[in-house]
GROMACS .gro file of C-alpha atoms in nm:
model
  267
    1UNK     CA    1 -18.841  19.587   3.557
    2UNK     CA    2 -19.131  19.520   3.778
    3UNK     CA    3 -19.049  19.795   4.030
    4UNK     CA    4 -19.087  20.037   3.740
    5UNK     CA    5 -19.451  19.947   3.685
    6UNK     CA    6 -19.738  20.122   3.877
    7UNK     CA    7 -19.830  19.926   4.177
    8UNK     CA    8 -20.173  19.816   4.048
    9UNK     CA    9 -20.022  19.682   3.722
   10UNK     CA   10 -19.727  19.516   3.929
   11UNK     CA   11 -19.977  19.322   4.144
   12UNK     CA   12 -20.183  19.207   3.841
   13UNK     CA   13 -19.861  19.086   3.675
   14UNK     CA   14 -19.745  18.907   3.982
   15UNK     CA   15 -20.091  18.745   4.017
   16UNK     CA   16 -20.086  18.620   3.672
   17UNK     CA   17 -19.736  18.468   3.712
   18UNK     CA   18 -19.855  18.292   4.036
   19UNK     CA   19 -20.160  18.129   3.827
   20UNK     CA   20 -19.924  18.019   3.551
   21UNK     CA   21 -19.666  17.851   3.796
   22UNK     CA   22 -19.939  17.671   3.990
   23UNK     CA   23 -20.074  17.544   3.655
   24UNK     CA   24 -19.730  17.403   3.548
   25UNK     CA   25 -19.676  17.245   3.913
   26UNK     CA   26 -20.026  17.093   3.886
   27UNK     CA   27 -19.958  16.948   3.533
   28UNK     CA   28 -19.622  16.798   3.672
   29UNK     CA   29 -19.805  16.634   3.963
   30UNK     CA   30 -20.063  16.487   3.734
   31UNK     CA   31 -19.795  16.340   3.496
   32UNK     CA   32 -19.616  16.176   3.798
   33UNK     CA   33 -19.959  16.036   3.927
   34UNK     CA   34 -20.045  15.900   3.585
   35UNK     CA   35 -19.711  15.731   3.559
   36UNK     CA   36 -19.767  15.537   3.891
   37UNK     CA   37 -19.524  15.773   4.079
   38UNK     CA   38 -19.238  15.719   3.831
   39UNK     CA   39 -19.038  15.967   3.618
   40UNK     CA   40 -19.087  15.981   3.252
   41UNK     CA   41 -18.790  15.759   3.199
   42UNK     CA   42 -18.756  15.561   3.517
   43UNK     CA   43 -18.911  15.238   3.601
   44UNK     CA   44 -19.241  15.212   3.794
   45UNK     CA   45 -19.236  15.084   4.138
   46UNK     CA   46 -19.198  14.700   4.157
   47UNK     CA   47 -19.354  14.671   4.499
   48UNK     CA   48 -19.682  14.786   4.414
   49UNK     CA   49 -19.847  14.547   4.168
   50UNK     CA   50 -20.148  14.705   3.971
   51UNK     CA   51 -20.403  14.501   3.754
   52UNK     CA   52 -20.311  14.245   3.510
   53UNK     CA   53 -20.397  14.279   3.144
   54UNK     CA   54 -20.399  13.951   2.949
   55UNK     CA   55 -20.353  13.975   2.575
   56UNK     CA   56 -20.483  13.683   2.340
   57UNK     CA   57 -20.289  13.521   2.057
   58UNK     CA   58 -20.356  13.487   1.695
   59UNK     CA   59 -20.718  13.451   1.618
   60UNK     CA   60 -20.827  13.646   1.925
   61UNK     CA   61 -20.980  13.358   2.132
   62UNK     CA   62 -20.999  13.430   2.501
   63UNK     CA   63 -21.099  13.096   2.621
   64UNK     CA   64 -20.757  12.989   2.745
   65UNK     CA   65 -20.676  13.310   2.893
   66UNK     CA   66 -21.004  13.326   3.080
   67UNK     CA   67 -20.887  13.021   3.264
   68UNK     CA   68 -20.553  13.189   3.364
   69UNK     CA   69 -20.729  13.499   3.459
   70UNK     CA   70 -20.949  13.308   3.701
   71UNK     CA   71 -20.636  13.163   3.863
   72UNK     CA   72 -20.491  13.516   3.893
   73UNK     CA   73 -20.811  13.630   4.048
   74UNK     CA   74 -20.823  13.352   4.293
   75UNK     CA   75 -20.476  13.465   4.396
   76UNK     CA   76 -20.602  13.801   4.468
   77UNK     CA   77 -20.496  13.988   4.151
   78UNK     CA   78 -20.731  14.201   3.935
   79UNK     CA   79 -20.713  14.036   3.598
   80UNK     CA   80 -20.878  14.114   3.282
   81UNK     CA   81 -20.859  13.957   2.948
   82UNK     CA   82 -20.826  14.221   2.658
   83UNK     CA   83 -21.067  14.176   2.382
   84UNK     CA   84 -20.893  14.225   2.051
   85UNK     CA   85 -21.079  14.384   1.745
   86UNK     CA   86 -21.229  14.142   1.493
   87UNK     CA   87 -21.082  13.801   1.495
   88UNK     CA   88 -20.744  13.899   1.624
   89UNK     CA   89 -20.580  13.846   1.287
   90UNK     CA   90 -20.544  14.210   1.183
   91UNK     CA   91 -20.232  14.436   1.219
   92UNK     CA   92 -20.045  14.362   1.531
   93UNK     CA   93 -19.982  14.738   1.582
   94UNK     CA   94 -20.360  14.803   1.589
   95UNK     CA   95 -20.395  14.533   1.854
   96UNK     CA   96 -20.121  14.713   2.053
   97UNK     CA   97 -20.342  15.031   2.046
   98UNK     CA   98 -20.631  14.832   2.188
   99UNK     CA   99 -20.395  14.719   2.475
  100UNK     CA  100 -20.281  15.075   2.521
  101UNK     CA  101 -20.630  15.200   2.567
  102UNK     CA  102 -20.693  14.933   2.832
  103UNK     CA  103 -20.368  15.021   3.004
  104UNK     CA  104 -20.429  15.383   2.994
  105UNK     CA  105 -20.780  15.337   3.134
  106UNK     CA  106 -20.659  15.143   3.425
  107UNK     CA  107 -20.401  15.418   3.508
  108UNK     CA  108 -20.667  15.689   3.477
  109UNK     CA  109 -20.863  15.485   3.734
  110UNK     CA  110 -20.587  15.513   3.994
  111UNK     CA  111 -20.371  15.205   3.910
  112UNK     CA  112 -20.008  15.270   4.001
  113UNK     CA  113 -19.901  15.055   3.693
  114UNK     CA  114 -20.021  14.746   3.492
  115UNK     CA  115 -19.884  14.407   3.451
  116UNK     CA  116 -19.913  14.243   3.106
  117UNK     CA  117 -19.933  13.891   3.008
  118UNK     CA  118 -19.906  13.830   2.638
  119UNK     CA  119 -20.001  13.484   2.509
  120UNK     CA  120 -19.851  13.362   2.167
  121UNK     CA  121 -19.882  13.654   1.927
  122UNK     CA  122 -20.014  13.854   2.224
  123UNK     CA  123 -19.656  13.865   2.333
  124UNK     CA  124 -19.545  14.044   2.019
  125UNK     CA  125 -19.835  14.286   2.076
  126UNK     CA  126 -19.709  14.356   2.427
  127UNK     CA  127 -19.370  14.440   2.287
  128UNK     CA  128 -19.520  14.676   2.030
  129UNK     CA  129 -19.716  14.833   2.299
  130UNK     CA  130 -19.419  14.882   2.521
  131UNK     CA  131 -19.198  15.020   2.261
  132UNK     CA  132 -19.424  15.204   2.012
  133UNK     CA  133 -19.704  15.318   2.234
  134UNK     CA  134 -19.523  15.431   2.542
  135UNK     CA  135 -19.630  15.117   2.749
  136UNK     CA  136 -19.295  15.077   2.882
  137UNK     CA  137 -19.361  15.387   3.098
  138UNK     CA  138 -19.646  15.250   3.289
  139UNK     CA  139 -19.583  14.867   3.278
  140UNK     CA  140 -19.438  14.701   3.593
  141UNK     CA  141 -19.400  14.339   3.458
  142UNK     CA  142 -19.453  14.198   3.108
  143UNK     CA  143 -19.473  13.817   3.086
  144UNK     CA  144 -19.501  13.645   2.755
  145UNK     CA  145 -19.625  13.292   2.698
  146UNK     CA  146 -19.489  13.099   2.393
  147UNK     CA  147 -19.445  13.432   2.201
  148UNK     CA  148 -19.292  13.417   1.855
  149UNK     CA  149 -19.065  13.706   1.913
  150UNK     CA  150 -18.859  13.592   1.622
  151UNK     CA  151 -19.153  13.459   1.421
  152UNK     CA  152 -19.274  13.107   1.356
  153UNK     CA  153 -19.225  12.869   1.043
  154UNK     CA  154 -19.599  12.800   1.057
  155UNK     CA  155 -19.635  13.163   0.939
  156UNK     CA  156 -19.381  13.111   0.673
  157UNK     CA  157 -19.568  12.806   0.537
  158UNK     CA  158 -19.889  12.975   0.555
  159UNK     CA  159 -19.758  13.276   0.355
  160UNK     CA  160 -19.588  13.076   0.092
  161UNK     CA  161 -19.821  12.791   0.034
  162UNK     CA  162 -20.165  12.951   0.116
  163UNK     CA  163 -20.112  13.336   0.078
  164UNK     CA  164 -20.470  13.400   0.068
  165UNK     CA  165 -20.536  13.229   0.395
  166UNK     CA  166 -20.249  13.420   0.566
  167UNK     CA  167 -20.396  13.762   0.678
  168UNK     CA  168 -20.204  14.064   0.821
  169UNK     CA  169 -20.096  13.921   1.144
  170UNK     CA  170 -19.990  13.593   0.997
  171UNK     CA  171 -19.770  13.783   0.751
  172UNK     CA  172 -19.629  13.986   1.032
  173UNK     CA  173 -19.518  13.666   1.228
  174UNK     CA  174 -19.315  13.525   0.943
  175UNK     CA  175 -18.958  13.512   1.053
  176UNK     CA  176 -18.763  13.836   0.943
  177UNK     CA  177 -19.084  14.011   0.850
  178UNK     CA  178 -19.052  14.388   0.835
  179UNK     CA  179 -19.239  14.440   1.167
  180UNK     CA  180 -19.010  14.169   1.341
  181UNK     CA  181 -18.708  14.309   1.188
  182UNK     CA  182 -18.781  14.652   1.330
  183UNK     CA  183 -18.896  14.516   1.658
  184UNK     CA  184 -18.583  14.325   1.702
  185UNK     CA  185 -18.328  14.568   1.570
  186UNK     CA  186 -18.269  14.635   1.943
  187UNK     CA  187 -18.404  14.327   2.088
  188UNK     CA  188 -18.337  14.402   2.464
  189UNK     CA  189 -18.660  14.542   2.589
  190UNK     CA  190 -18.646  14.846   2.826
  191UNK     CA  191 -18.869  14.965   3.116
  192UNK     CA  192 -19.045  14.682   3.294
  193UNK     CA  193 -18.929  14.361   3.415
  194UNK     CA  194 -18.968  14.096   3.117
  195UNK     CA  195 -19.017  13.720   3.171
  196UNK     CA  196 -19.057  13.489   2.884
  197UNK     CA  197 -19.204  13.135   2.935
  198UNK     CA  198 -19.239  12.868   2.672
  199UNK     CA  199 -19.261  12.495   2.610
  200UNK     CA  200 -18.996  12.292   2.426
  201UNK     CA  201 -19.273  12.088   2.282
  202UNK     CA  202 -19.443  12.383   2.094
  203UNK     CA  203 -19.573  12.288   1.745
  204UNK     CA  204 -19.708  12.620   1.676
  205UNK     CA  205 -19.436  12.851   1.763
  206UNK     CA  206 -19.153  12.682   1.567
  207UNK     CA  207 -18.887  12.673   1.662
  208UNK     CA  208 -18.990  12.682   2.021
  209UNK     CA  209 -18.693  12.899   2.125
  210UNK     CA  210 -18.822  13.179   1.901
  211UNK     CA  211 -18.978  13.289   2.245
  212UNK     CA  212 -18.637  13.352   2.379
  213UNK     CA  213 -18.591  13.735   2.428
  214UNK     CA  214 -18.264  13.893   2.504
  215UNK     CA  215 -18.268  14.091   2.823
  216UNK     CA  216 -18.573  13.899   2.969
  217UNK     CA  217 -18.579  13.616   3.226
  218UNK     CA  218 -18.613  13.321   2.995
  219UNK     CA  219 -18.778  13.019   3.142
  220UNK     CA  220 -18.841  12.708   2.928
  221UNK     CA  221 -19.107  12.501   3.127
  222UNK     CA  222 -18.886  12.184   3.099
  223UNK     CA  223 -18.592  12.360   3.264
  224UNK     CA  224 -18.811  12.365   3.584
  225UNK     CA  225 -19.000  12.033   3.540
  226UNK     CA  226 -18.819  11.808   3.291
  227UNK     CA  227 -19.114  11.556   3.264
  228UNK     CA  228 -19.366  11.832   3.173
  229UNK     CA  229 -19.570  11.742   2.870
  230UNK     CA  230 -19.755  12.030   2.726
  231UNK     CA  231 -19.814  12.199   2.392
  232UNK     CA  232 -19.863  12.552   2.287
  233UNK     CA  233 -20.235  12.558   2.342
  234UNK     CA  234 -20.192  12.413   2.697
  235UNK     CA  235 -19.966  12.707   2.803
  236UNK     CA  236 -20.228  12.940   2.972
  237UNK     CA  237 -20.435  12.641   3.121
  238UNK     CA  238 -20.150  12.439   3.279
  239UNK     CA  239 -20.126  12.454   3.646
  240UNK     CA  240 -19.757  12.456   3.647
  241UNK     CA  241 -19.731  12.750   3.382
  242UNK     CA  242 -20.000  12.931   3.586
  243UNK     CA  243 -19.784  12.910   3.898
  244UNK     CA  244 -19.473  13.033   3.701
  245UNK     CA  245 -19.698  13.337   3.593
  246UNK     CA  246 -19.802  13.412   3.943
  247UNK     CA  247 -19.429  13.393   4.065
  248UNK     CA  248 -19.337  13.615   3.778
  249UNK     CA  249 -19.594  13.872   3.877
  250UNK     CA  250 -19.537  13.864   4.265
  251UNK     CA  251 -19.422  14.178   4.450
  252UNK     CA  252 -19.071  14.033   4.474
  253UNK     CA  253 -18.830  14.041   4.161
  254UNK     CA  254 -18.863  13.716   3.974
  255UNK     CA  255 -18.577  13.485   3.964
  256UNK     CA  256 -18.505  13.177   3.738
  257UNK     CA  257 -18.678  12.867   3.917
  258UNK     CA  258 -18.483  12.558   3.926
  259UNK     CA  259 -18.587  12.175   3.922
  260UNK     CA  260 -18.591  12.196   4.300
  261UNK     CA  261 -18.894  12.431   4.273
  262UNK     CA  262 -19.087  12.192   4.043
  263UNK     CA  263 -19.298  12.004   4.332
  264UNK     CA  264 -19.381  12.330   4.499
  265UNK     CA  265 -19.485  12.487   4.168
  266UNK     CA  266 -19.702  12.200   4.082
  267UNK     CA  267 -19.858  12.177   4.419
   0.00000   0.00000   0.00000
């Protein structure tokens, strides 16, 4: 068909086709770069850690995570605490959108991927981001600390006894809430490597093993150091937990620590 065209028009058409093909190739290259060198469905590279984004829990306080972020920076990691809108008691899906903006900004600045640490309700936010906002395609590791993946009885009590004092995020953290039911319909998370850490002495996330997540590397702190005494609020600031987070985010694939590792991790 091209041979039937006059030479001038044939050259013009071929030139247009060349521009279109070049544009498609450029777009494909940008897509791969923005996904940290991974395909749209494949995991990102595990041996090239990017920045760490830390997501606060219910109420949005960043004080405890600031301590953990400082420990991560001392170990050479780029760590940023994500500031949630308002007081961190609004819709967890809106909070996931804030995490998404922070992650996409890091990728746009050249990061190969991001690691995420979600504390308490921030762990549920990380799951929502990974599943509903496409975060699974750009996250390398996601670590949750005392996250109520299956809700907490404290939220149930608040919703039933003091409904006016149980805002949106509180209602969403009631066991079997609509949000958690949808999120846990297929509980095994895809994409990044997942690690869930919690303390058996948690009195905020009750029962404590609500933090257990199918498909994740599940680590109760007391399975490593049986004499560890820490509650929910101490998770981000405890030196042992910080060491477990650093190990979970290291270039090597994380493995379950044993009691033999306790002295080293506490050092």
